[in-house]
């Protein structure tokens, strides 16, 4: 999906269909989100994981958010990859 060249405003149906946030109410299994706090990958910002976690929590779903300090998109610290 990151190869999508259109913006949200040009292709709202595509973005809404692909967004986990917009489907949080359909998630049934316990959900673990792990995200590097310093993620530098365009299109995957920690706030997206934080918002999905809050949506799941607000819906009463079982979920956990783990933010890995000092980690980018690919985890490198031995504490992160064990």
Tab-separated table of C-alpha atoms in Angstrom:
chain	number	residue	atom	x	y	z
A	1	UNK	CA	0.000	0.000	0.000
A	2	UNK	CA	2.927	2.356	0.539
A	3	UNK	CA	3.378	2.486	-3.227
A	4	UNK	CA	-0.003	4.265	-3.495
A	5	UNK	CA	0.770	7.564	-5.196
A	6	UNK	CA	-2.639	9.180	-4.745
A	7	UNK	CA	-3.390	11.183	-1.625
A	8	UNK	CA	-6.190	10.485	0.828
A	9	UNK	CA	-8.168	13.270	-0.821
A	10	UNK	CA	-7.712	11.751	-4.289
A	11	UNK	CA	-8.612	8.191	-3.281
A	12	UNK	CA	-10.548	8.265	0.008
A	13	UNK	CA	-12.289	4.924	-0.589
A	14	UNK	CA	-8.938	3.168	-1.047
A	15	UNK	CA	-7.476	4.675	2.113
A	16	UNK	CA	-10.555	3.916	4.196
A	17	UNK	CA	-10.696	0.324	2.933
A	18	UNK	CA	-7.011	-0.256	3.757
A	19	UNK	CA	-7.004	1.441	7.163
A	20	UNK	CA	-6.917	-0.926	10.163
A	21	UNK	CA	-8.225	1.976	12.257
A	22	UNK	CA	-11.436	2.077	10.227
A	23	UNK	CA	-11.972	-1.648	10.863
A	24	UNK	CA	-11.124	-1.722	14.576
A	25	UNK	CA	-14.667	-2.744	15.424
A	26	UNK	CA	-14.218	-5.967	13.425
A	27	UNK	CA	-11.067	-7.093	15.250
A	28	UNK	CA	-11.960	-10.031	17.490
A	29	UNK	CA	-8.636	-11.583	18.526
A	30	UNK	CA	-6.326	-10.005	21.108
A	31	UNK	CA	-4.163	-7.476	19.276
A	32	UNK	CA	-0.493	-6.634	19.926
A	33	UNK	CA	0.946	-3.475	18.387
A	34	UNK	CA	4.736	-3.031	18.409
A	35	UNK	CA	6.213	0.155	17.014
A	36	UNK	CA	9.617	1.852	17.079
A	37	UNK	CA	9.305	5.287	18.699
A	38	UNK	CA	11.722	6.754	16.135
A	39	UNK	CA	10.184	5.102	13.055
A	40	UNK	CA	11.474	7.017	10.048
A	41	UNK	CA	9.580	5.054	7.406
A	42	UNK	CA	7.278	7.398	5.486
A	43	UNK	CA	3.686	6.422	6.098
A	44	UNK	CA	4.177	4.469	9.337
A	45	UNK	CA	4.201	6.894	12.230
A	46	UNK	CA	3.975	5.805	15.891
A	47	UNK	CA	0.836	7.919	16.310
A	48	UNK	CA	-0.969	5.517	13.960
A	49	UNK	CA	-0.339	2.627	16.339
A	50	UNK	CA	-1.283	4.803	19.294
A	51	UNK	CA	-4.588	5.753	17.678
A	52	UNK	CA	-5.436	2.177	16.720
A	53	UNK	CA	-4.659	1.090	20.279
A	54	UNK	CA	-6.942	3.798	21.681
A	55	UNK	CA	-9.713	2.782	19.266
A	56	UNK	CA	-9.418	-0.878	20.309
A	57	UNK	CA	-9.329	0.075	23.981
A	58	UNK	CA	-12.370	2.313	23.540
A	59	UNK	CA	-14.224	-0.583	21.933
A	60	UNK	CA	-13.378	-2.830	24.899
A	61	UNK	CA	-11.037	-5.017	22.828
A	62	UNK	CA	-8.070	-6.836	24.333
A	63	UNK	CA	-4.994	-5.013	23.064
A	64	UNK	CA	-1.481	-4.002	24.052
A	65	UNK	CA	0.763	-1.270	22.650
A	66	UNK	CA	4.536	-1.572	22.968
A	67	UNK	CA	6.619	1.410	21.847
A	68	UNK	CA	10.290	0.550	21.479
A	69	UNK	CA	12.486	3.487	22.541
A	70	UNK	CA	15.263	4.560	20.168
A	71	UNK	CA	14.078	2.111	17.483
A	72	UNK	CA	13.294	2.994	13.891
A	73	UNK	CA	11.326	0.907	11.380
A	74	UNK	CA	13.727	-2.045	11.572
A	75	UNK	CA	14.483	-3.028	15.151
A	76	UNK	CA	18.209	-3.271	15.992
A	77	UNK	CA	18.567	-3.286	19.783
A	78	UNK	CA	19.114	-6.700	21.317
A	79	UNK	CA	16.375	-5.914	23.857
A	80	UNK	CA	13.955	-5.378	20.971
A	81	UNK	CA	14.706	-8.480	18.938
A	82	UNK	CA	15.009	-11.114	21.663
